[in-house]
Coordinates of C-alpha atoms in Angstrom, one line a residue:
M1 CA 15.1 -32.3 -117.1
T2 CA 15.3 -33.9 -120.6
N3 CA 12.8 -34.7 -123.1
N4 CA 13.0 -37.9 -125.5
S5 CA 14.8 -38.0 -128.7
S6 CA 11.8 -39.4 -130.1
I7 CA 8.5 -37.1 -129.8
P8 CA 5.3 -39.3 -129.3
L9 CA 2.7 -38.9 -131.5
T10 CA -0.3 -40.1 -130.8
E11 CA -3.5 -40.7 -133.0
V12 CA -5.3 -38.0 -131.8
H13 CA -2.1 -35.4 -133.0
D14 CA -1.9 -37.1 -136.2
G15 CA -5.9 -36.9 -137.2
Y16 CA -5.1 -32.7 -135.9
F17 CA -1.7 -32.7 -137.8
F18 CA -3.6 -34.3 -141.2
N19 CA -6.9 -32.4 -141.0
I20 CA -5.3 -28.8 -140.6
S21 CA -2.5 -29.1 -142.7
K22 CA -4.7 -30.0 -145.8
V23 CA -6.4 -26.4 -144.7
F24 CA -3.2 -24.7 -145.0
V25 CA -2.1 -26.9 -148.2
F26 CA -5.1 -25.3 -150.1
S27 CA -4.6 -21.8 -148.3
L28 CA -1.0 -21.6 -149.0
T29 CA -1.1 -22.8 -152.5
A30 CA -4.1 -20.2 -153.5
I31 CA -2.6 -17.0 -151.9
F32 CA 0.9 -17.1 -153.2
P33 CA 0.3 -16.6 -156.7
F34 CA -1.6 -13.4 -155.6
Y35 CA 1.3 -12.1 -152.9
N36 CA 3.8 -12.5 -155.5
H37 CA 1.7 -10.5 -158.1
V38 CA 1.2 -8.0 -155.9
F39 CA 4.8 -7.7 -154.8
Q40 CA 6.2 -7.5 -158.5
M41 CA 3.4 -4.6 -159.0
N42 CA 5.0 -2.9 -156.5
R43 CA 8.7 -4.0 -156.4
E44 CA 10.0 -1.0 -158.9
R45 CA 8.2 1.6 -157.2
D46 CA 9.1 0.0 -153.4
K47 CA 12.6 0.2 -154.5
A48 CA 12.6 4.2 -153.4
I49 CA 11.7 3.2 -149.9
P50 CA 14.5 2.6 -147.1
V51 CA 12.6 -0.5 -145.7
F52 CA 12.3 -2.0 -149.2
P53 CA 15.5 -4.2 -148.7
I54 CA 13.6 -6.1 -145.7
I55 CA 10.4 -6.5 -147.7
N56 CA 12.4 -7.9 -150.3
Q57 CA 14.3 -10.4 -148.1
I58 CA 10.8 -11.5 -146.7
H59 CA 10.0 -12.1 -150.0
K60 CA 12.8 -14.3 -150.9
S61 CA 12.1 -16.0 -147.7
M62 CA 8.7 -17.2 -148.6
K63 CA 10.0 -18.8 -151.5
I64 CA 12.3 -20.8 -149.3
V65 CA 9.7 -21.6 -146.9
Y66 CA 7.2 -22.8 -149.8
I67 CA 10.3 -25.2 -151.3
Q68 CA 10.7 -26.8 -148.0
Y69 CA 6.9 -26.7 -147.2
Y70 CA 5.9 -28.9 -150.5
V71 CA 9.0 -31.2 -149.9
C72 CA 7.6 -31.5 -146.4
V73 CA 4.1 -32.4 -147.9
F74 CA 5.4 -34.4 -150.5
I75 CA 7.1 -36.6 -147.7
G76 CA 4.1 -36.5 -145.6
L77 CA 2.5 -38.2 -148.6
T78 CA 4.5 -40.9 -148.6
L79 CA 4.3 -41.9 -145.2
Y80 CA 0.4 -41.6 -145.1
L81 CA -0.1 -43.6 -148.0
G82 CA 2.1 -46.4 -146.3
I83 CA 4.3 -46.8 -148.7
K84 CA 6.9 -49.4 -147.7
S85 CA 10.6 -49.0 -149.0
A86 CA 14.2 -49.6 -147.9
I87 CA 14.7 -45.9 -147.9
L88 CA 11.5 -45.6 -145.3
G89 CA 14.0 -44.1 -142.2
V90 CA 15.6 -42.0 -144.5
V91 CA 12.2 -40.3 -145.6
I92 CA 11.2 -40.0 -141.9
A93 CA 14.3 -38.3 -141.1
A94 CA 14.1 -35.9 -144.1
M95 CA 10.7 -35.2 -142.9
Y96 CA 12.1 -34.3 -139.5
F97 CA 15.0 -32.4 -140.8
E98 CA 12.5 -30.4 -143.0
M99 CA 10.3 -29.7 -140.4
F100 CA 12.9 -28.5 -138.0
Y101 CA 14.5 -25.8 -141.1
L102 CA 11.0 -24.9 -142.0
Q103 CA 10.4 -23.7 -138.4
I104 CA 13.9 -21.9 -138.4
H105 CA 13.1 -20.4 -141.6
C106 CA 9.4 -18.7 -140.1
N107 CA 11.1 -17.5 -136.9
V108 CA 13.7 -15.6 -139.3
C109 CA 10.9 -14.2 -141.0
Y110 CA 9.2 -12.8 -137.9
L111 CA 12.9 -11.5 -137.2
L112 CA 13.0 -9.3 -140.1
L113 CA 9.4 -8.0 -139.4
C114 CA 10.6 -6.9 -136.5
L115 CA 13.8 -5.4 -138.0
L116 CA 11.0 -3.7 -140.2
A117 CA 8.7 -2.7 -137.8
I118 CA 11.8 -1.0 -135.5
Q119 CA 12.9 0.7 -139.1
R120 CA 9.8 2.3 -139.5
F121 CA 9.4 3.4 -136.2
L122 CA 12.6 5.3 -135.9
I123 CA 12.4 6.9 -139.4
Y124 CA 8.8 8.1 -138.6
F125 CA 9.4 9.5 -135.1
F126 CA 13.0 10.4 -136.3
P127 CA 13.3 11.4 -140.0
K128 CA 16.5 12.9 -139.5
I129 CA 18.2 9.4 -138.9
E130 CA 16.6 7.7 -141.8
Q131 CA 20.3 7.3 -143.6
Y132 CA 21.9 5.8 -140.5
V133 CA 19.0 3.2 -139.9
T134 CA 18.6 2.4 -143.4
L135 CA 19.8 -0.9 -144.3
S136 CA 21.3 -2.4 -147.7
E137 CA 20.4 -5.2 -149.3
K138 CA 23.8 -7.1 -148.6
V139 CA 23.1 -6.1 -144.7
V140 CA 19.7 -7.5 -144.4
K141 CA 20.9 -10.8 -146.5
W142 CA 23.8 -11.2 -143.7
V143 CA 21.5 -10.6 -140.9
W144 CA 19.0 -13.1 -142.4
V145 CA 22.0 -15.8 -142.7
W146 CA 23.4 -15.3 -139.2
S147 CA 20.4 -15.4 -137.6
A148 CA 19.2 -18.5 -139.6
H149 CA 22.6 -20.2 -137.8
A150 CA 21.8 -18.7 -134.6
L151 CA 18.1 -19.5 -134.3
V152 CA 19.3 -23.5 -135.4
F153 CA 22.2 -23.3 -132.6
S154 CA 19.4 -21.9 -129.7
K155 CA 17.1 -24.5 -131.0
I156 CA 19.5 -27.7 -130.7
R157 CA 20.6 -26.2 -127.2
F158 CA 17.1 -25.5 -125.8
E159 CA 15.9 -28.9 -127.2
I160 CA 17.8 -30.7 -124.9
W161 CA 16.2 -29.4 -121.6
Y162 CA 12.3 -29.4 -122.0
E163 CA 11.7 -26.8 -119.4
L164 CA 13.8 -24.3 -121.4
S165 CA 12.4 -25.3 -125.0
L166 CA 9.2 -24.3 -123.5
W167 CA 10.1 -21.3 -122.7
F168 CA 12.1 -20.5 -125.6
Y169 CA 8.9 -21.6 -127.5
I170 CA 6.7 -19.2 -125.3
I171 CA 9.1 -16.4 -125.7
T172 CA 8.8 -16.7 -129.8
I173 CA 5.0 -16.9 -129.2
I174 CA 5.1 -13.1 -127.7
F175 CA 7.9 -12.2 -130.2
N176 CA 5.5 -13.0 -133.1
Y177 CA 2.2 -11.2 -131.9
V178 CA 4.6 -7.8 -131.0
C179 CA 6.2 -8.1 -134.8
N180 CA 2.9 -8.7 -136.3
I181 CA 1.2 -5.9 -134.2
I182 CA 3.6 -3.3 -134.8
H183 CA 4.8 -3.6 -138.3
S184 CA 2.3 -1.6 -140.3
N185 CA 1.6 1.1 -137.6
Y186 CA 4.2 3.7 -138.8
H187 CA 4.2 5.6 -142.2
Q188 CA 6.0 7.8 -144.5
Y189 CA 4.5 10.8 -144.2
S190 CA 4.9 14.2 -142.0
K191 CA 1.8 14.7 -139.9
N192 CA -0.2 17.1 -141.7
E193 CA 0.0 14.0 -144.6
L194 CA -0.9 11.6 -142.3
S195 CA -3.7 13.3 -141.3
F196 CA -4.9 13.6 -144.4
I197 CA -4.5 10.1 -145.4
T198 CA -5.9 8.8 -142.3
K199 CA -9.3 10.7 -142.9
L200 CA -9.1 10.0 -146.7
N201 CA -8.4 5.9 -146.2
K202 CA -9.1 5.1 -142.5
P203 CA -5.8 2.7 -142.2
Q204 CA -6.8 1.6 -138.9
R205 CA -9.5 -0.8 -141.2
Y206 CA -6.4 -2.6 -143.0
I207 CA -4.2 -2.5 -139.1
M208 CA -7.5 -4.6 -137.9
W209 CA -7.6 -6.9 -140.6
Q210 CA -4.0 -7.8 -139.9
L211 CA -4.9 -8.2 -136.2
I212 CA -7.5 -10.1 -137.3
I213 CA -5.5 -12.4 -139.7
I214 CA -3.6 -13.4 -136.7
V215 CA -6.1 -14.2 -134.0
A216 CA -8.0 -16.2 -136.6
L217 CA -4.8 -18.3 -137.6
K218 CA -4.0 -19.0 -133.7
I219 CA -7.5 -20.0 -132.9
T220 CA -6.5 -23.2 -134.7
Y221 CA -4.7 -24.3 -131.4
I222 CA -8.1 -24.1 -129.4
P223 CA -8.8 -27.8 -130.9
T224 CA -5.7 -29.2 -129.5
L225 CA -6.5 -27.9 -125.6
F226 CA -9.6 -30.2 -125.6
E227 CA -7.2 -33.3 -127.0
V228 CA -5.4 -36.1 -125.1
Y229 CA -1.7 -35.8 -125.6
E230 CA 0.9 -38.5 -124.4
D231 CA 3.2 -35.5 -122.8
Y232 CA 3.3 -31.7 -123.0
W233 CA 6.3 -32.0 -125.3
S234 CA 3.8 -33.7 -127.8
L235 CA 1.5 -30.8 -127.4
L236 CA 4.5 -28.3 -127.8
H237 CA 5.6 -30.1 -130.7
T238 CA 2.1 -29.9 -132.5
W239 CA 1.8 -25.8 -131.9
R240 CA 5.3 -25.5 -133.4
T241 CA 4.7 -27.3 -136.6
V242 CA 1.4 -25.3 -136.9
D243 CA 3.5 -22.2 -136.5
A244 CA 5.3 -23.6 -139.1
L245 CA 2.3 -24.2 -141.0
S246 CA 0.2 -20.6 -140.5
T247 CA 3.4 -18.1 -140.5
P248 CA 3.8 -18.2 -144.5
L249 CA -0.1 -17.6 -144.7
S250 CA -0.2 -14.8 -142.2
I251 CA 2.8 -13.2 -143.6
Q252 CA 1.3 -13.2 -146.9
L253 CA -2.2 -11.9 -145.9
A254 CA -1.0 -9.1 -143.6
Y255 CA 1.1 -8.0 -146.8
L256 CA -2.3 -8.4 -149.3
G257 CA -4.1 -6.3 -146.6
C258 CA -1.8 -4.3 -145.0
N259 CA -3.0 -0.9 -147.1
R260 CA -5.3 0.2 -149.9
R261 CA -2.9 -0.2 -153.0
N262 CA -2.0 -3.8 -152.0
L263 CA -5.9 -4.7 -151.5
Q264 CA -6.9 -3.4 -154.5
T265 CA -4.4 -4.5 -156.3
F266 CA -5.1 -8.2 -155.0
L267 CA -8.9 -7.5 -155.4
Y268 CA -8.3 -6.6 -159.1
S269 CA -6.3 -9.7 -159.6
L270 CA -9.0 -12.0 -158.4
K271 CA -11.5 -10.9 -161.4
L272 CA -12.2 -14.0 -163.9
K273 CA -10.1 -12.4 -166.6
N274 CA -6.9 -11.8 -164.5
V275 CA -6.9 -15.1 -162.5
F276 CA -5.3 -17.3 -165.5
K277 CA -2.7 -14.4 -166.1
V278 CA -1.7 -14.4 -162.2
V279 CA -1.9 -17.9 -161.5
C280 CA -0.3 -19.6 -164.6
C281 CA 1.4 -16.9 -166.1
P282 CA 3.1 -14.4 -163.2
W283 CA 5.9 -13.7 -165.3
I284 CA 3.6 -11.5 -167.1
Q285 CA 3.9 -7.8 -166.0
R286 CA 1.3 -5.4 -166.3
S287 CA 1.8 -2.0 -165.2
Q288 CA -0.1 -1.0 -162.3
V289 CA -2.2 2.2 -162.3
V290 CA -1.5 4.7 -159.3
D291 CA -3.8 7.0 -157.6
Q292 CA -1.8 10.1 -158.3
S293 CA -3.7 12.2 -155.5
L294 CA -2.7 9.7 -153.3
D295 CA 0.4 8.6 -154.2
L296 CA 2.5 10.6 -151.9
S297 CA 5.8 8.5 -151.9
R298 CA 6.8 9.9 -155.2
S299 CA 7.2 13.1 -152.9
R300 CA 9.2 11.4 -150.3
S301 CA 11.3 8.9 -149.9
T302 CA 10.8 7.3 -146.3
G303 CA 8.3 4.9 -145.3
V304 CA 5.9 2.1 -146.8
P305 CA 3.1 2.6 -149.7
V306 CA 0.2 4.9 -149.7
Y307 CA -2.5 4.0 -147.4

């Protein structure tokens, strides 16, 4: 069974999508300066850990996603304001093209999270194989480029048949949930060190924070279940579009709240005296004060930042 080449969008769909887009536009615009600030604060220290190339590639991917996202916002505003011109068809085509690649890049980010989770898992349970599972920045970039190409090909192929497209989306959703849940559960420490850190800082609070973020963002799907769509293809398209909008937000919020150090840095940057520098002068680097009693990453090279 093939789907129509044009995706029918009802007025209900347009209203829901426009309202949810406004929320995500504000949230994404507000959160990125702080995400970038915390990442830059951690950058030099995190270069010593084996998972840094993947974390760094995710950060680069977020920048690409933001460029695509704001291009979509600009095109969307052009259409919403009803600007008539001879290039209206080109504008609409550009909108679909950008949304298509926005979805692709968001799925690639989830693939990188999956690699991050697998790498952490292996390093934690099998520390002797660290040198074999550590990926260079060149390899990670290669994975990013070719996975994007593979997803483009798969998406085009599956879009031809509605049933395959539906199953492809369901598998992607399951994959996304698994990546979000497990990517922060493995740490850099020996069992004794991990026991000490766990008792002192209770990292389960931060893991729970990440799960709350995931669930809260997925709740945005609920209104679509009570609306009337022309067919399931329109509903599927709406969900995938919301995925593309919510994925960058969930990744950034999860990073800011994944451990004690990141959360404290984020909260410190929210102070009135620091907000202007973070938002308007991101190039100004400030040395981060690290609690030496907790910074065990200096004594070991594996894993992730201190909880």
